[in-house]
C-alpha atoms as a printed R data frame, in Angstrom:
    type eleno elety resid chain resno      x       y      z
1   ATOM     1    CA   MET     A     1 10.626   2.295 53.621
2   ATOM     2    CA   SER     A     2  7.945   4.825 52.666
3   ATOM     3    CA   LEU     A     3  7.241   5.692 49.064
4   ATOM     4    CA   LYS     A     4  8.837   9.084 49.542
5   ATOM     5    CA   THR     A     5 12.115   7.790 50.971
6   ATOM     6    CA   SER     A     6 12.335   4.609 48.890
7   ATOM     7    CA   LEU     A     7 11.870   6.325 45.557
8   ATOM     8    CA   ALA     A     8 12.927   9.934 46.015
9   ATOM     9    CA   GLN     A     9 16.239   9.585 47.836
10  ATOM    10    CA   PRO     A    10 17.957   6.938 45.660
11  ATOM    11    CA   PHE     A    11 16.451   8.531 42.568
12  ATOM    12    CA   ASN     A    12 17.676  12.025 43.478
13  ATOM    13    CA   PHE     A    13 21.067  10.639 44.440
14  ATOM    14    CA   ARG     A    14 21.415   8.897 41.069
15  ATOM    15    CA   LEU     A    15 20.429  12.013 39.121
16  ATOM    16    CA   GLN     A    16 22.877  14.177 41.054
17  ATOM    17    CA   ARG     A    17 25.774  11.769 40.660
18  ATOM    18    CA   HIS     A    18 25.002  11.152 37.000
19  ATOM    19    CA   ASN     A    19 25.187  14.886 36.304
20  ATOM    20    CA   GLY     A    20 28.285  15.503 38.435
21  ATOM    21    CA   TRP     A    21 26.607  17.324 41.315
22  ATOM    22    CA   PRO     A    22 27.759  16.943 44.932
23  ATOM    23    CA   SER     A    23 25.890  14.140 46.672
24  ATOM    24    CA   CYS     A    24 26.713  12.221 49.822
25  ATOM    25    CA   SER     A    25 26.173   8.479 50.080
26  ATOM    26    CA   ASP     A    26 25.444   8.817 53.800
27  ATOM    27    CA   VAL     A    27 21.765   9.253 52.900
28  ATOM    28    CA   PHE     A    28 21.595   5.470 52.468
29  ATOM    29    CA   LYS     A    29 22.746   4.760 56.009
30  ATOM    30    CA   LYS     A    30 19.250   5.459 57.326
31  ATOM    31    CA   PHE     A    31 18.207   2.212 55.628
32  ATOM    32    CA   LEU     A    32 20.692   0.181 57.707
33  ATOM    33    CA   ASP     A    33 19.826  -1.615 60.910
34  ATOM    34    CA   LYS     A    34 21.894  -1.649 64.085
35  ATOM    35    CA   SER     A    35 24.125  -4.404 62.708
36  ATOM    36    CA   GLY     A    36 25.049  -2.299 59.684
37  ATOM    37    CA   THR     A    37 23.098  -4.293 57.101
38  ATOM    38    CA   PHE     A    38 20.151  -3.133 55.030
39  ATOM    39    CA   LYS     A    39 16.773  -3.598 56.676
40  ATOM    40    CA   GLU     A    40 14.729  -6.494 55.349
41  ATOM    41    CA   SER     A    41 11.590  -4.375 55.632
42  ATOM    42    CA   ILE     A    42 12.560  -2.263 52.631
43  ATOM    43    CA   THR     A    43 12.400  -5.293 50.327
44  ATOM    44    CA   ASN     A    44  8.600  -5.061 50.304
45  ATOM    45    CA   ASP     A    45  8.803  -2.057 47.981
46  ATOM    46    CA   ILE     A    46  9.992  -3.412 44.622
47  ATOM    47    CA   TRP     A    47 10.173   0.059 43.059
48  ATOM    48    CA   GLY     A    48 12.245   1.283 45.958
49  ATOM    49    CA   MET     A    49 14.587  -1.705 45.603
50  ATOM    50    CA   LEU     A    50 14.963  -1.034 41.893
51  ATOM    51    CA   SER     A    51 15.719   2.626 42.594
52  ATOM    52    CA   LEU     A    52 18.290   1.631 45.217
53  ATOM    53    CA   TYR     A    53 19.882  -0.837 42.795
54  ATOM    54    CA   GLU     A    54 20.201   1.748 40.007
55  ATOM    55    CA   ALA     A    55 21.682   4.319 42.401
56  ATOM    56    CA   SER     A    56 24.289   1.875 43.693
57  ATOM    57    CA   TYR     A    57 26.088   1.870 40.335
58  ATOM    58    CA   LEU     A    58 27.201   5.452 40.828
59  ATOM    59    CA   GLY     A    59 29.306   4.766 43.875
60  ATOM    60    CA   ALA     A    60 32.837   6.066 44.230
61  ATOM    61    CA   LYS     A    61 35.879   4.284 45.632
62  ATOM    62    CA   GLY     A    62 35.569   3.701 49.356
63  ATOM    63    CA   GLU     A    63 31.786   4.078 49.530
64  ATOM    64    CA   GLU     A    64 31.064   0.736 51.156
65  ATOM    65    CA   VAL     A    65 27.409   1.532 51.776
66  ATOM    66    CA   LEU     A    66 26.781   1.684 48.015
67  ATOM    67    CA   GLN     A    67 28.516  -1.638 47.462
68  ATOM    68    CA   GLN     A    68 26.295  -3.066 50.179
69  ATOM    69    CA   ALA     A    69 23.287  -1.499 48.476
70  ATOM    70    CA   MET     A    70 24.210  -3.118 45.172
71  ATOM    71    CA   ASP     A    71 24.693  -6.588 46.651
72  ATOM    72    CA   PHE     A    72 21.557  -6.354 48.778
73  ATOM    73    CA   SER     A    73 19.234  -4.963 46.095
74  ATOM    74    CA   LYS     A    74 20.550  -7.235 43.358
75  ATOM    75    CA   ALA     A    75 20.004 -10.371 45.428
76  ATOM    76    CA   HIS     A    76 16.449  -9.419 46.397
77  ATOM    77    CA   LEU     A    77 15.503  -8.315 42.891
78  ATOM    78    CA   HIS     A    78 16.631 -11.685 41.541
79  ATOM    79    CA   GLN     A    79 14.560 -13.446 44.188
80  ATOM    80    CA   SER     A    80 11.491 -11.363 43.396
81  ATOM    81    CA   LEU     A    81 11.444 -12.010 39.622
82  ATOM    82    CA   PRO     A    82  9.109 -15.072 39.689
83  ATOM    83    CA   HIS     A    83  6.537 -13.160 41.746
84  ATOM    84    CA   LEU     A    84  6.287 -10.003 39.629
85  ATOM    85    CA   SER     A    85  3.777  -9.067 36.963
86  ATOM    86    CA   PRO     A    86  4.999  -9.726 33.398
87  ATOM    87    CA   GLU     A    87  5.625  -6.040 32.673
88  ATOM    88    CA   LEU     A    88  7.436  -5.361 35.925
89  ATOM    89    CA   ARG     A    89  9.402  -8.612 35.606
90  ATOM    90    CA   LYS     A    90 10.640  -7.488 32.197
91  ATOM    91    CA   LEU     A    91 11.669  -4.111 33.594
92  ATOM    92    CA   VAL     A    92 13.567  -5.600 36.551
93  ATOM    93    CA   ALA     A    93 15.237  -8.265 34.404
94  ATOM    94    CA   LYS     A    94 16.478  -5.594 32.014
95  ATOM    95    CA   ALA     A    95 17.903  -3.558 34.896
96  ATOM    96    CA   LEU     A    96 19.698  -6.615 36.286
97  ATOM    97    CA   THR     A    97 21.185  -7.349 32.866
98  ATOM    98    CA   LEU     A    98 22.109  -3.768 32.000
99  ATOM    99    CA   PRO     A    99 21.711  -1.043 34.666
100 ATOM   100    CA   ARG     A   100 20.384   2.310 33.496
101 ATOM   101    CA   HIS     A   101 23.741   3.991 34.161
102 ATOM   102    CA   LEU     A   102 25.400   1.781 31.529
103 ATOM   103    CA   ARG     A   103 22.806   2.186 28.788
104 ATOM   104    CA   MET     A   104 23.113   4.343 25.697
105 ATOM   105    CA   GLY     A   105 20.816   7.341 26.070
106 ATOM   106    CA   ARG     A   106 19.523   7.524 22.503
107 ATOM   107    CA   LEU     A   107 18.740   3.810 22.337
108 ATOM   108    CA   GLU     A   108 17.004   4.063 25.691
109 ATOM   109    CA   ALA     A   109 14.923   6.946 24.345
110 ATOM   110    CA   ARG     A   110 13.909   4.855 21.324
111 ATOM   111    CA   ASN     A   111 12.887   1.947 23.538
112 ATOM   112    CA   TYR     A   112 10.876   4.222 25.804
113 ATOM   113    CA   MET     A   113  9.101   5.784 22.829
114 ATOM   114    CA   GLU     A   114  8.022   2.355 21.632
115 ATOM   115    CA   LYS     A   115  6.650   1.486 25.061
116 ATOM   116    CA   TYR     A   116  4.961   4.855 25.471
117 ATOM   117    CA   SER     A   117  3.251   4.528 22.079
118 ATOM   118    CA   GLN     A   118  1.394   1.470 23.434
119 ATOM   119    CA   ALA     A   119  0.209   3.232 26.592
120 ATOM   120    CA   THR     A   120 -3.506   3.915 26.826
121 ATOM   121    CA   ASN     A   121 -2.978   7.191 28.661
122 ATOM   122    CA   GLN     A   122 -0.346   8.673 26.371
123 ATOM   123    CA   ILE     A   123 -0.322  12.358 25.437
124 ATOM   124    CA   PRO     A   124 -0.265  12.518 21.611
125 ATOM   125    CA   ALA     A   125  1.502  15.890 21.488
126 ATOM   126    CA   LEU     A   126  4.258  14.608 23.760
127 ATOM   127    CA   MET     A   127  4.677  11.525 21.574
128 ATOM   128    CA   GLU     A   128  4.966  13.649 18.450
129 ATOM   129    CA   LEU     A   129  7.520  15.905 20.114
130 ATOM   130    CA   ALA     A   130  9.606  12.885 21.122
131 ATOM   131    CA   LYS     A   131  9.494  11.500 17.570
132 ATOM   132    CA   LEU     A   132 10.516  14.857 16.128
133 ATOM   133    CA   ASP     A   133 13.413  15.233 18.566
134 ATOM   134    CA   PHE     A   134 14.638  11.700 17.896
135 ATOM   135    CA   ALA     A   135 14.461  12.169 14.112
136 ATOM   136    CA   MET     A   136 16.341  15.486 14.237
137 ATOM   137    CA   VAL     A   137 19.152  14.152 16.417
138 ATOM   138    CA   GLN     A   138 19.357  10.941 14.385
139 ATOM   139    CA   SER     A   139 19.660  12.986 11.185
140 ATOM   140    CA   MET     A   140 22.515  14.963 12.729
141 ATOM   141    CA   HIS     A   141 24.301  11.765 13.757
142 ATOM   142    CA   GLN     A   142 23.892  10.345 10.247
143 ATOM   143    CA   LYS     A   143 25.437  13.471  8.699
144 ATOM   144    CA   GLU     A   144 28.332  13.290 11.139
145 ATOM   145    CA   LEU     A   145 28.946   9.627 10.310
146 ATOM   146    CA   ALA     A   146 28.887  10.452  6.588
147 ATOM   147    CA   GLU     A   147 31.529  13.146  7.148
148 ATOM   148    CA   ILE     A   148 33.671  10.739  9.173
149 ATOM   149    CA   SER     A   149 33.332   8.030  6.513
150 ATOM   150    CA   ARG     A   150 34.519  10.452  3.817
151 ATOM   151    CA   TRP     A   151 37.479  11.504  5.960
152 ATOM   152    CA   TRP     A   152 38.402   7.885  6.688
153 ATOM   153    CA   LYS     A   153 38.203   6.885  3.023
154 ATOM   154    CA   ASN     A   154 40.303   9.866  1.952
155 ATOM   155    CA   LEU     A   155 42.867   9.051  4.633
156 ATOM   156    CA   GLY     A   156 43.382   5.730  2.861
157 ATOM   157    CA   LEU     A   157 44.840   3.745  5.759
158 ATOM   158    CA   VAL     A   158 42.719   0.654  5.120
159 ATOM   159    CA   GLU     A   159 43.640   0.514  1.430
160 ATOM   160    CA   ARG     A   160 47.342   1.168  2.036
161 ATOM   161    CA   LEU     A   161 47.713  -0.914  5.191
162 ATOM   162    CA   GLY     A   162 46.263  -4.392  5.022
163 ATOM   163    CA   PHE     A   163 46.266  -4.833  8.790
164 ATOM   164    CA   ALA     A   164 44.393  -1.624  9.739
165 ATOM   165    CA   ARG     A   165 41.026  -2.030 11.440
166 ATOM   166    CA   ASP     A   166 38.215  -0.526  9.373
167 ATOM   167    CA   ARG     A   167 35.843   0.569 12.149
168 ATOM   168    CA   PRO     A   168 34.811   4.216 11.831
169 ATOM   169    CA   ALA     A   169 31.145   3.395 12.489
170 ATOM   170    CA   GLU     A   170 31.931   1.550 15.736
171 ATOM   171    CA   CYS     A   171 34.212   4.374 16.883
172 ATOM   172    CA   PHE     A   172 31.493   6.920 16.152
173 ATOM   173    CA   LEU     A   173 28.894   4.886 18.022
174 ATOM   174    CA   TRP     A   174 31.121   5.044 21.121
175 ATOM   175    CA   THR     A   175 31.106   8.851 20.974
176 ATOM   176    CA   VAL     A   176 27.324   8.929 20.502
177 ATOM   177    CA   GLY     A   177 26.957   6.794 23.605
178 ATOM   178    CA   THR     A   178 29.242   9.104 25.553
179 ATOM   179    CA   PHE     A   179 27.670  12.452 24.666
180 ATOM   180    CA   PRO     A   180 24.774  12.308 22.172
181 ATOM   181    CA   GLU     A   181 23.542  15.894 22.546
182 ATOM   182    CA   PRO     A   182 23.502  17.992 19.343
183 ATOM   183    CA   ARG     A   183 25.822  20.632 20.827
184 ATOM   184    CA   TYR     A   184 28.668  18.094 20.949
185 ATOM   185    CA   SER     A   185 28.665  17.511 17.183
186 ATOM   186    CA   ASN     A   186 32.209  18.730 16.500
187 ATOM   187    CA   CYS     A   187 33.500  16.860 19.508
188 ATOM   188    CA   ARG     A   188 31.981  13.567 18.276
189 ATOM   189    CA   ILE     A   189 33.538  14.006 14.838
190 ATOM   190    CA   GLU     A   190 37.045  14.885 16.010
191 ATOM   191    CA   LEU     A   191 37.054  12.305 18.765
192 ATOM   192    CA   THR     A   192 35.985   9.579 16.337
193 ATOM   193    CA   LYS     A   193 38.924  10.491 14.091
194 ATOM   194    CA   THR     A   194 41.269  10.230 17.055
195 ATOM   195    CA   ILE     A   195 39.951   6.809 18.076
196 ATOM   196    CA   CYS     A   196 40.169   5.473 14.507
197 ATOM   197    CA   ILE     A   197 43.847   6.413 14.329
198 ATOM   198    CA   LEU     A   198 44.461   5.129 17.844
199 ATOM   199    CA   LEU     A   199 43.170   1.678 16.803
200 ATOM   200    CA   VAL     A   200 45.622   1.568 13.899
201 ATOM   201    CA   MET     A   201 48.510   2.495 16.188
202 ATOM   202    CA   ASP     A   202 47.389  -0.180 18.618
203 ATOM   203    CA   ASP     A   203 47.462  -2.775 15.808
204 ATOM   204    CA   ILE     A   204 50.992  -1.732 14.858
205 ATOM   205    CA   PHE     A   205 52.277  -2.172 18.396
206 ATOM   206    CA   ASP     A   206 50.298  -5.327 19.141
207 ATOM   207    CA   THR     A   207 50.719  -7.406 15.999
208 ATOM   208    CA   TYR     A   208 52.547  -5.825 13.087
209 ATOM   209    CA   GLY     A   209 55.669  -3.904 14.042
210 ATOM   210    CA   THR     A   210 58.971  -5.366 15.181
211 ATOM   211    CA   LEU     A   211 60.409  -4.134 18.458
212 ATOM   212    CA   GLU     A   212 63.155  -2.252 16.628
213 ATOM   213    CA   GLU     A   213 60.573  -0.515 14.416
214 ATOM   214    CA   LEU     A   214 58.411   0.338 17.403
215 ATOM   215    CA   VAL     A   215 61.353   1.990 19.167
216 ATOM   216    CA   LEU     A   216 62.037   4.095 16.054
217 ATOM   217    CA   PHE     A   217 58.339   4.971 15.761
218 ATOM   218    CA   THR     A   218 58.185   6.137 19.382
219 ATOM   219    CA   GLU     A   219 61.338   8.235 18.987
220 ATOM   220    CA   ALA     A   220 59.868   9.850 15.869
221 ATOM   221    CA   ILE     A   221 56.676  10.744 17.743
222 ATOM   222    CA   LYS     A   222 58.765  12.305 20.499
223 ATOM   223    CA   ARG     A   223 60.494  14.560 17.949
224 ATOM   224    CA   TRP     A   224 57.123  15.505 16.421
225 ATOM   225    CA   ASP     A   225 58.285  16.870 13.093
226 ATOM   226    CA   LEU     A   226 58.029  15.589  9.534
227 ATOM   227    CA   ASP     A   227 61.773  15.032  9.206
228 ATOM   228    CA   ALA     A   228 61.583  12.483 12.012
229 ATOM   229    CA   MET     A   229 59.665  10.005  9.855
230 ATOM   230    CA   GLU     A   230 62.418   9.615  7.275
231 ATOM   231    CA   GLN     A   231 64.009   6.809  9.279
232 ATOM   232    CA   LEU     A   232 60.740   4.842  9.468
233 ATOM   233    CA   PRO     A   233 59.597   1.963  7.245
234 ATOM   234    CA   GLU     A   234 57.071   2.944  4.583
235 ATOM   235    CA   TYR     A   235 53.944   1.721  6.417
236 ATOM   236    CA   MET     A   236 54.927   3.697  9.519
237 ATOM   237    CA   LYS     A   237 55.488   6.838  7.454
238 ATOM   238    CA   ILE     A   238 51.882   6.587  6.269
239 ATOM   239    CA   CYS     A   239 50.623   6.228  9.849
240 ATOM   240    CA   TYR     A   240 52.877   9.013 11.106
241 ATOM   241    CA   MET     A   241 51.551  11.436  8.500
242 ATOM   242    CA   ALA     A   242 47.942  10.507  9.277
243 ATOM   243    CA   LEU     A   243 48.450  11.020 13.010
244 ATOM   244    CA   PHE     A   244 50.489  14.207 12.636
245 ATOM   245    CA   ASN     A   245 48.119  15.903 10.196
246 ATOM   246    CA   THR     A   246 44.909  14.861 11.958
247 ATOM   247    CA   THR     A   247 46.198  16.048 15.330
248 ATOM   248    CA   HIS     A   248 47.160  19.446 13.941
249 ATOM   249    CA   GLU     A   249 43.809  19.763 12.148
250 ATOM   250    CA   ILE     A   250 41.954  19.091 15.399
251 ATOM   251    CA   ALA     A   251 44.157  21.556 17.280
252 ATOM   252    CA   TYR     A   252 43.551  24.203 14.607
253 ATOM   253    CA   LYS     A   253 39.770  23.787 14.816
254 ATOM   254    CA   ILE     A   254 39.814  24.090 18.599
255 ATOM   255    CA   GLN     A   255 42.014  27.193 18.351
256 ATOM   256    CA   LYS     A   256 39.766  28.731 15.721
257 ATOM   257    CA   GLU     A   257 36.444  27.967 17.418
258 ATOM   258    CA   HIS     A   258 37.319  28.270 21.094
259 ATOM   259    CA   GLY     A   259 40.604  30.158 21.335
260 ATOM   260    CA   GLN     A   260 42.312  27.264 23.106
261 ATOM   261    CA   THR     A   261 45.860  26.262 22.106
262 ATOM   262    CA   VAL     A   262 46.026  22.495 22.599
263 ATOM   263    CA   VAL     A   263 48.583  21.192 20.107
264 ATOM   264    CA   ALA     A   264 51.283  20.845 22.773
265 ATOM   265    CA   CYS     A   265 48.851  19.023 25.055
266 ATOM   266    CA   LEU     A   266 47.748  16.621 22.310
267 ATOM   267    CA   LYS     A   267 51.364  16.051 21.263
268 ATOM   268    CA   ARG     A   268 52.346  15.211 24.860
269 ATOM   269    CA   THR     A   269 49.406  12.850 25.155
270 ATOM   270    CA   TRP     A   270 50.340  10.959 21.999
271 ATOM   271    CA   ILE     A   271 53.908  10.638 23.288
272 ATOM   272    CA   ASP     A   272 52.596   9.201 26.560
273 ATOM   273    CA   ILE     A   273 50.428   6.733 24.633
274 ATOM   274    CA   PHE     A   274 53.279   5.582 22.407
275 ATOM   275    CA   GLU     A   275 55.544   5.115 25.412
276 ATOM   276    CA   ALA     A   276 52.821   3.028 27.073
277 ATOM   277    CA   PHE     A   277 52.369   0.967 23.896
278 ATOM   278    CA   LEU     A   278 56.130   0.464 23.693
279 ATOM   279    CA   LYS     A   279 56.304  -0.677 27.299
280 ATOM   280    CA   GLU     A   280 53.691  -3.352 26.568
281 ATOM   281    CA   ALA     A   281 55.595  -4.422 23.465
282 ATOM   282    CA   LYS     A   282 58.784  -4.805 25.508
283 ATOM   283    CA   TRP     A   283 56.902  -6.820 28.128
284 ATOM   284    CA   PHE     A   284 55.679  -9.182 25.431
285 ATOM   285    CA   ASN     A   285 59.067  -9.395 23.710
286 ATOM   286    CA   ASN     A   286 60.788 -10.248 27.000
287 ATOM   287    CA   GLY     A   287 58.121 -12.732 28.056
288 ATOM   288    CA   TYR     A   288 57.255 -10.626 31.096
289 ATOM   289    CA   ILE     A   289 53.761 -10.880 32.569
290 ATOM   290    CA   PRO     A   290 52.872  -7.595 34.303
291 ATOM   291    CA   THR     A   291 50.862  -7.468 37.485
292 ATOM   292    CA   PHE     A   292 47.283  -6.279 37.232
293 ATOM   293    CA   LYS     A   293 48.251  -2.953 38.804
294 ATOM   294    CA   GLU     A   294 51.166  -2.488 36.393
295 ATOM   295    CA   TYR     A   295 48.900  -3.160 33.440
296 ATOM   296    CA   LEU     A   296 46.229  -0.705 34.597
297 ATOM   297    CA   ASP     A   297 48.762   1.983 35.486
298 ATOM   298    CA   ASN     A   298 50.341   1.714 32.055
299 ATOM   299    CA   GLY     A   299 47.012   1.452 30.261
300 ATOM   300    CA   GLY     A   300 45.759   4.701 31.755
301 ATOM   301    CA   ASP     A   301 47.832   6.613 29.219
302 ATOM   302    CA   PHE     A   302 45.824   5.110 26.344
303 ATOM   303    CA   PHE     A   303 42.704   7.041 27.255
304 ATOM   304    CA   ARG     A   304 44.157  10.491 27.857
305 ATOM   305    CA   ILE     A   305 44.023  11.337 24.160
306 ATOM   306    CA   ILE     A   306 40.211  11.148 24.151
307 ATOM   307    CA   HIS     A   307 39.857  13.722 26.929
308 ATOM   308    CA   GLY     A   308 41.470  16.667 25.147
309 ATOM   309    CA   PRO     A   309 38.862  17.479 22.457
310 ATOM   310    CA   TRP     A   310 36.014  16.677 24.839
311 ATOM   311    CA   CYS     A   311 37.329  18.932 27.593
312 ATOM   312    CA   MET     A   312 37.838  21.774 25.132
313 ATOM   313    CA   GLN     A   313 34.176  21.454 24.110
314 ATOM   314    CA   LEU     A   314 33.055  21.462 27.733
315 ATOM   315    CA   PHE     A   315 35.091  24.546 28.533
316 ATOM   316    CA   SER     A   316 33.815  26.365 25.449
317 ATOM   317    CA   LEU     A   317 30.223  25.704 26.494
318 ATOM   318    CA   GLY     A   318 30.825  26.989 29.998
319 ATOM   319    CA   ILE     A   319 30.351  23.568 31.556
320 ATOM   320    CA   PRO     A   320 32.672  23.108 34.575
321 ATOM   321    CA   TYR     A   321 34.894  20.054 34.237
322 ATOM   322    CA   GLN     A   322 35.241  18.400 37.631
323 ATOM   323    CA   ARG     A   323 38.379  16.512 38.528
324 ATOM   324    CA   LYS     A   324 36.319  14.637 41.108
325 ATOM   325    CA   PRO     A   325 33.026  13.662 39.446
326 ATOM   326    CA   PHE     A   326 31.488  12.548 42.735
327 ATOM   327    CA   PRO     A   327 32.407  15.175 45.346
328 ATOM   328    CA   LEU     A   328 31.328  13.968 48.745
């Protein structure tokens, strides 16, 4: 494998897939021998193997060549560790523990800045620019977290419900890892609110509510009006109001800023989530153990609520949302 093919092709493939651009995995077939396995000769290039390994994590369902690439490159990288220089060994070991595709961008930037600051051939102006960018984005994230913390405290769920998980910071960190760019500020804030409330609802269905209460709660969500909560126990009324008001506030902001009417979509998504939660509660109450497929199919509804605000932000910025992230 030449330097050009070993580094450029997997690297370009990974960048294209990571950013949602069309890219075909057939480019890796040129590295296979007549028996359909990866050529042993390419293992001599450790950088090429590392590039192949990182690219393999962006495979789509049915792309066997990328699964082969992952197994092949991972095995050879593990074997090569004792023979590498200390710096390269550290780099490969980190990739094997946590591939680049799964790392948080801002933390990765911080780590790279620390390494670059020790380089003898660094460009001081570039280092200063990186520090300035990191400080500005970090300051924005801190302001967003402060706003979320105030909202969460004013909502009062933790004080009024002893069982509620108090994790706004963790929820916010998830959104930062998903899309850290400054332009997604509003999306991070509103999505964090949604996840915080979702965790409370999950606790109600998993540990706190009785089956009869959970049925009433789900029926109230289906009606989606304030009169529907009158039949609920007091702790559910508090949760219903928090969910109802927060959802309408998010929908209003999206309507105001982007001209998109999403309240019906968000309402339908919450109904789907509650029905999925209720199905799990009935499984548990009846002692039924679902199959893995049943569990995944039902669990898919849990994550639809997080897509609404994000998609509205993408549309408003003119970024095409692809139903198939890896078109082949």
